[in-house]
Coordinates of C-alpha atoms in Angstrom, one line a residue:
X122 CA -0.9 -0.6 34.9
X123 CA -2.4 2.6 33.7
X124 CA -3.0 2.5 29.9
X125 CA -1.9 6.3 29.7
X126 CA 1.5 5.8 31.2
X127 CA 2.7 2.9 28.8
X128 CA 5.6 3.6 27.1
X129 CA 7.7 2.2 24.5
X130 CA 10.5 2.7 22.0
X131 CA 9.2 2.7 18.1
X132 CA 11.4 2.4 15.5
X133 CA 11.7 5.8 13.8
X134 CA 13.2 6.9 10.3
X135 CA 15.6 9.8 10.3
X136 CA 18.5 8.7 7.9
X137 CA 18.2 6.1 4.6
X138 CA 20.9 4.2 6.5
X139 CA 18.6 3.8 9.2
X140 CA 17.0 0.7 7.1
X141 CA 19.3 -2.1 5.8
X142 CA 18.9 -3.4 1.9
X143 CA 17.0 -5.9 3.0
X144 CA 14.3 -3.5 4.5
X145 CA 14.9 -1.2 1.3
X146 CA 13.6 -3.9 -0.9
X147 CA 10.9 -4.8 1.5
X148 CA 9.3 -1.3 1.1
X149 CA 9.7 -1.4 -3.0
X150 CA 8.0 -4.7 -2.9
X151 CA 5.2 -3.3 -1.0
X152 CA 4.9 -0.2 -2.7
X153 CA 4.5 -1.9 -6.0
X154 CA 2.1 -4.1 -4.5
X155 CA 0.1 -1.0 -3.4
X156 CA 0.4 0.3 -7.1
X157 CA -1.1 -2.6 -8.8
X158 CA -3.6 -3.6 -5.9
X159 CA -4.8 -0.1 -4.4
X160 CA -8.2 -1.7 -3.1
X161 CA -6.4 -4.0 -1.1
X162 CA -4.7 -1.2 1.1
X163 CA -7.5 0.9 1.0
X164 CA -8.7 0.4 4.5
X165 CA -5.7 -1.0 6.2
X166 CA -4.9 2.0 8.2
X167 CA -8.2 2.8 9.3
X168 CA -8.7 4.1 13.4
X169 CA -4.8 5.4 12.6
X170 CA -3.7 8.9 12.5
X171 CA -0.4 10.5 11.0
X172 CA 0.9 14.0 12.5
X173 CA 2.4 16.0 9.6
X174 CA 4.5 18.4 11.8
X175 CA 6.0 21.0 8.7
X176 CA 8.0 23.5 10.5
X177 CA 8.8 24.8 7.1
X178 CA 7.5 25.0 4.3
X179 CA 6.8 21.7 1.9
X180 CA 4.5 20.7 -1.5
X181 CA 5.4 17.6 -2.7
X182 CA 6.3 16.1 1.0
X183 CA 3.7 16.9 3.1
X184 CA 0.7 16.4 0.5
X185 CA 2.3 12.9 -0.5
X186 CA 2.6 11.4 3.2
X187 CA -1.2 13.2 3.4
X188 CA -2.7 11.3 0.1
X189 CA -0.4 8.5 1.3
X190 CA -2.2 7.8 4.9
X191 CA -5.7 9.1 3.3
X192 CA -5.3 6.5 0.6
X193 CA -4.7 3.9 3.7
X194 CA -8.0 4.5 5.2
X195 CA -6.3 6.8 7.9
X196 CA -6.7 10.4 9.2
X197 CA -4.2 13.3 9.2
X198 CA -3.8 15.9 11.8
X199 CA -1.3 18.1 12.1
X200 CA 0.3 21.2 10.7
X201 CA 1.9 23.3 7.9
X202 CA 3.9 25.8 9.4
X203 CA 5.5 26.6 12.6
X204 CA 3.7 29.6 12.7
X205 CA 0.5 28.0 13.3
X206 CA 1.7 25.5 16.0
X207 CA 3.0 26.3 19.6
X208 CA 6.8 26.7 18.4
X209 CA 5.6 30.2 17.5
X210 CA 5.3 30.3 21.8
X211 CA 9.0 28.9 22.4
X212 CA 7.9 25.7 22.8
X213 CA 10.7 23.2 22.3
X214 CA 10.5 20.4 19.7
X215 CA 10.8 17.9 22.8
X216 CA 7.5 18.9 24.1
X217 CA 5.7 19.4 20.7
X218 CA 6.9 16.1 20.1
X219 CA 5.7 14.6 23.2
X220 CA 2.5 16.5 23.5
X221 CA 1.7 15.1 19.7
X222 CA 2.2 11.6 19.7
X223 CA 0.3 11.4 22.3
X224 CA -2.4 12.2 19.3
X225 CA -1.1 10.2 16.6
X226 CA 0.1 6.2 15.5
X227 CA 3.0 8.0 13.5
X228 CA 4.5 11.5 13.4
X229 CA 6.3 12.5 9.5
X230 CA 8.0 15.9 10.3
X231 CA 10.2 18.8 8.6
X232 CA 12.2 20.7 10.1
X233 CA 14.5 23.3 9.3
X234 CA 17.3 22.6 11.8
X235 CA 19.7 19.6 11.3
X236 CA 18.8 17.0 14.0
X237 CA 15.6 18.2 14.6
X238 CA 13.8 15.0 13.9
X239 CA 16.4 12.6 15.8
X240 CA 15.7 14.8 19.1
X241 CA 12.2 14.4 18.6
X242 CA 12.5 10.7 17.9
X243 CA 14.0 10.5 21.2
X244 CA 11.1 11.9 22.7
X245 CA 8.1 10.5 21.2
X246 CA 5.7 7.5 21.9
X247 CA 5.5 6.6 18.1
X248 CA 7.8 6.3 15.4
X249 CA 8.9 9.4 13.7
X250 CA 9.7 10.3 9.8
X251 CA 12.2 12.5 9.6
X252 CA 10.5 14.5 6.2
X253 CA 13.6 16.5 5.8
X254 CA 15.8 18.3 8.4
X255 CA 17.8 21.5 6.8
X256 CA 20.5 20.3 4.7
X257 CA 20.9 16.9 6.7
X258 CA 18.7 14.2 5.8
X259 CA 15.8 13.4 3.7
X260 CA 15.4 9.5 3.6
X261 CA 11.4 9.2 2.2
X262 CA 13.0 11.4 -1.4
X263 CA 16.1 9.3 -1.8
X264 CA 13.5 5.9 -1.3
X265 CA 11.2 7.6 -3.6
X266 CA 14.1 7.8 -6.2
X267 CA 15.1 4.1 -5.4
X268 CA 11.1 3.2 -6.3
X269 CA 11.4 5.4 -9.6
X270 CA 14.9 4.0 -9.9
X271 CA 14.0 0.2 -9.7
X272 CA 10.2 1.1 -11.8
X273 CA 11.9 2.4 -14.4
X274 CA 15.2 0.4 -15.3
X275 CA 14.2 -2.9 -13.9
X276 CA 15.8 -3.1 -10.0
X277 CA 18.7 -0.9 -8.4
X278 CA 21.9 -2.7 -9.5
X279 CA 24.3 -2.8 -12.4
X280 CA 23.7 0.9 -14.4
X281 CA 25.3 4.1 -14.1
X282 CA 23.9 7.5 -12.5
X283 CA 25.1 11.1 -13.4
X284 CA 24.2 13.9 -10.5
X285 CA 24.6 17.2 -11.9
X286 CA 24.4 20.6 -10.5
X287 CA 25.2 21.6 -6.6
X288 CA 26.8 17.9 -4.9
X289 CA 28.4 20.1 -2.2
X290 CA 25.2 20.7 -0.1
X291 CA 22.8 18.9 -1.9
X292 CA 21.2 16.2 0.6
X293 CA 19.0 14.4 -1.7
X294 CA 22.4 13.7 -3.7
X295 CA 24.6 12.5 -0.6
X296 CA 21.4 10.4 0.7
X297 CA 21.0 8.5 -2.7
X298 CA 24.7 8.4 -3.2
X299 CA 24.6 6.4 0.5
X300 CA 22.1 3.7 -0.7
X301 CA 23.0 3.0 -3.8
X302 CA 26.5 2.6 -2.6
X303 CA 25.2 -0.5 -1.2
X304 CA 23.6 -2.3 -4.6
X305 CA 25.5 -4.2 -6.7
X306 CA 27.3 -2.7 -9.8
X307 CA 26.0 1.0 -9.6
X308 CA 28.5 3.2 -11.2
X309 CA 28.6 7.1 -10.2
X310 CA 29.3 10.5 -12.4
X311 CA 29.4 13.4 -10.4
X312 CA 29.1 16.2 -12.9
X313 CA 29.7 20.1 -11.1
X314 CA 31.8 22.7 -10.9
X315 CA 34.6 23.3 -8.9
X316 CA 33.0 25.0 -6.7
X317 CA 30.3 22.7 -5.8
X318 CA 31.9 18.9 -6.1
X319 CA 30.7 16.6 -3.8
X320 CA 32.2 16.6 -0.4
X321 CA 35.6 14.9 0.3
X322 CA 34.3 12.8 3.1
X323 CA 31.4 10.9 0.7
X324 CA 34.0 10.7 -1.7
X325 CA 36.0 8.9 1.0
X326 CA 32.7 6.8 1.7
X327 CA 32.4 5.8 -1.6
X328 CA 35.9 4.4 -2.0
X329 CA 35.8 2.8 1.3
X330 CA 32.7 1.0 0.0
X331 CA 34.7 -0.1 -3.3
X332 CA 32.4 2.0 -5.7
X333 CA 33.6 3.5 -9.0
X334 CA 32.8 6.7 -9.7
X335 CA 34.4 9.9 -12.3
X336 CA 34.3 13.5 -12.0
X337 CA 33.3 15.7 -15.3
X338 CA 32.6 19.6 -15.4
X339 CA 30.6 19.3 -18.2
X340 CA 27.6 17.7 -18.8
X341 CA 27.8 17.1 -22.0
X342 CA 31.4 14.6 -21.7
X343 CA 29.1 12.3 -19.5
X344 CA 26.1 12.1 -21.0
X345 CA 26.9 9.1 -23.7
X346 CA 27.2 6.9 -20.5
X347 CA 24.5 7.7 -18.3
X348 CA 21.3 5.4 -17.6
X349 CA 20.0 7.7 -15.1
X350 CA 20.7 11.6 -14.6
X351 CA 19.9 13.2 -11.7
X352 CA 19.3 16.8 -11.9
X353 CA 20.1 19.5 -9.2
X354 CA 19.4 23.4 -8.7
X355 CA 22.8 25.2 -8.7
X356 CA 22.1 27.8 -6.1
X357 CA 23.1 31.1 -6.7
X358 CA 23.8 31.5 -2.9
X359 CA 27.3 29.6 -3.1
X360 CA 28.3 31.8 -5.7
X361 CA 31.1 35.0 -4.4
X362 CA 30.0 36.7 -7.5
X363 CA 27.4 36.9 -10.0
X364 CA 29.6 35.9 -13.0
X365 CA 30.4 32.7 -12.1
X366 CA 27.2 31.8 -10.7
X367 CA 25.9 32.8 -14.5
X368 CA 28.2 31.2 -16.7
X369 CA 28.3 27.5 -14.6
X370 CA 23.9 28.3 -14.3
X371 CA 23.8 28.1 -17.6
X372 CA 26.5 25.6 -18.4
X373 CA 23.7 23.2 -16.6
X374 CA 20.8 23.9 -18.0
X375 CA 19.1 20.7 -19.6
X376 CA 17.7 21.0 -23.4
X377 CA 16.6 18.4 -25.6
X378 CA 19.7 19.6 -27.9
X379 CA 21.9 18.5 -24.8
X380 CA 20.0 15.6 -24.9
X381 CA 21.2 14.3 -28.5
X382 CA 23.8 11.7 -27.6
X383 CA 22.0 10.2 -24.3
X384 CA 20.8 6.8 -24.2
X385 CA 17.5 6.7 -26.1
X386 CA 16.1 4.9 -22.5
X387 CA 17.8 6.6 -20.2
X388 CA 15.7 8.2 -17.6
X389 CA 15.6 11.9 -16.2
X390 CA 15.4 12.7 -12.4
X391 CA 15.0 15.8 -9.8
X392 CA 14.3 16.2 -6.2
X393 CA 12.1 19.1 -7.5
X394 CA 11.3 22.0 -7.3
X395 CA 13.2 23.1 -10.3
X396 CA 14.1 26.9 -11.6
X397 CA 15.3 26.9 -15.0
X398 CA 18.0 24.0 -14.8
X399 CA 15.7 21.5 -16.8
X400 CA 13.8 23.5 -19.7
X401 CA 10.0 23.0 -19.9
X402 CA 10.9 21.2 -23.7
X403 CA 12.4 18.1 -21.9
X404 CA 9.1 17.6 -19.8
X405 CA 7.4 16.0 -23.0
X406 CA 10.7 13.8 -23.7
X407 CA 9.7 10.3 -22.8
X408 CA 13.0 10.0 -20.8
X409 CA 11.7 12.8 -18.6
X410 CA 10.5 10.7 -15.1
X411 CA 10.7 13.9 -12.4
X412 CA 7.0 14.3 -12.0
X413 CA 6.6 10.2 -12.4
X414 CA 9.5 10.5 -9.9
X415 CA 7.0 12.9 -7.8
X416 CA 4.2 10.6 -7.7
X417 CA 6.5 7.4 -7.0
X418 CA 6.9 9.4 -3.4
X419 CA 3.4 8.7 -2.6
X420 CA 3.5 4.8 -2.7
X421 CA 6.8 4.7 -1.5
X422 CA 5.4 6.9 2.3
X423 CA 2.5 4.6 2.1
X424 CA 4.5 1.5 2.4
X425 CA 6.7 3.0 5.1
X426 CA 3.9 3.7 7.3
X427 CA 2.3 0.1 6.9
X428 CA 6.0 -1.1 7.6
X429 CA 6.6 1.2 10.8
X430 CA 3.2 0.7 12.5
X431 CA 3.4 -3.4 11.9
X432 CA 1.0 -3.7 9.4
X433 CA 2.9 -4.7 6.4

């Protein structure tokens, strides 16, 4: 048979359901590993490529899974924006798809349509990582908030996690919501405003799945009782009219006054970026993990990519 016209079906990434608790664990065993053992990863991906398809734009995302396959010994190709890639001709994401993993061992792309990445998992010859699709799915943050998670207050079950801020169409909130759902003893807090509470259907997955959870408007009621908080952007864009969207903005803003009756080790997240909901005075409180968070993401996409090409 010719070697060119081999095909097969790789395993691909799109949603954090897509891997099982078991596989979950897997990944924050190896990415601890690669934490405390760096030189014994350092060439294990070498002859491999990884095709950073960003159809939007990305920091934190796209540099991470670049550090992340660099750090393995591999080579990224790829690009940034759709501008500078053949979408800017009409081409569908079934060809580009195609036409690149052709190029590559493993393809981690963004795009800004929901369901984006699952069509082009459908069409490629190597496993795809869905790196964030609109306001759908964006399984490599909610894993790197399981690594920070487990890091930081000694594994993922038995403690109890505030989200604050937009839980209507926030995805990294649903996402984590999804897999912690799954641990053992994991209490929820869903602190927002009326106007931006967390959906009724996850609401309806999380009591199907037996999990406990309280809704508070104010920060400040919850905070006593919170190991982990997880802070989101309250977008303005939600808002009918600017009052409302200013007295709830500011109602959310994190200072280390609002701080006062936390848990002296409880630990503070975001997705990032941020805008003003977490001052700049918090980022030198010891509780304050977002850009330890940040950095978390980069071991956690290396140990995916050993896990999806077979190596680890």
């Amino acid at each position: 048979m010719d070697k060119l016209e081999v095909k097969h079906n790789p395993r691909s990434i799109i949603n954090i359901t897509d891997l099982t608790v078991e596989e979950i664990d897997h990944l924050i065993k190896t990415a601890n590993d690669i934490i405390e053992n760096p030189e014994k990863y350092q060439d294990i991906c070498a002859h491999k490529k990884l095709a950073t398809l960003f159809f939007e734009p990305s920091t934190r995302t796209r540099l991470s899974f670049t550090a992340a396959m660099m750090e393995l010994g591999g080579n990224v190709i790829g690009f940034s924006e759709a501008s500078s890639s053949s979408a800017a001709k009409g081409e569908s994401v079934a060809d580009t798809i195609h036409i690149v993993s052709l190029y590559a061992d493993i393809i981690a792309m963004r795009h800004p349509k929901e369901g984006a990445p699952l069509v082009a998992s459908e069409h490629s010859e190597v496993p795809v990582i869905n790196a964030g699709d609109g306001g759908h799915f964006h399984p490599t943050q909610t894993l790197t908030d399981l690594l920070t998670i487990s890091r930081k207050k000694g594994g993922l079950n038995n403690f109890t996690i505030g989200f604050c801020g937009d839980l209507k169409f926030g995805r990294t909130v649903h996402s984590l919501i999804e897999a912690l759902m799954r641990y053992k003893g994991v209490k929820f807090i869903l602190i927002a405003p009326p106007e931006l509470r967390l959906p009724k259907y996850m609401k309806e997955k999380m009591n199907a799945a037996g999990a406990e959870w309280k809704e508070y408007e104010k920060l400040e009621d919850a905070m006593p009782d919170l190991d982990v908080l997880y802070m989101t952007r309250v977008q303005k864009e939600r808002f009918f009219n600017e009052e409302d969207y200013v007295r709830l903005r500011d109602s959310y803003i994190l200072t280390l006054d609002k701080l006062k009756p936390a848990k002296k080790d409880m630990i503070i997240m975001h997705p990032l970026p941020r805008v003003n909901e977490i001052s700049v005075e918090v980022d030198s409180d010891p509780r304050a993990c977002y850009f330890y968070q940040a950095h978390c993401g980069k071991y956690i996409r290396e140990a995916l990519i050993l896990y999806l090409l077979g190596l680890k």
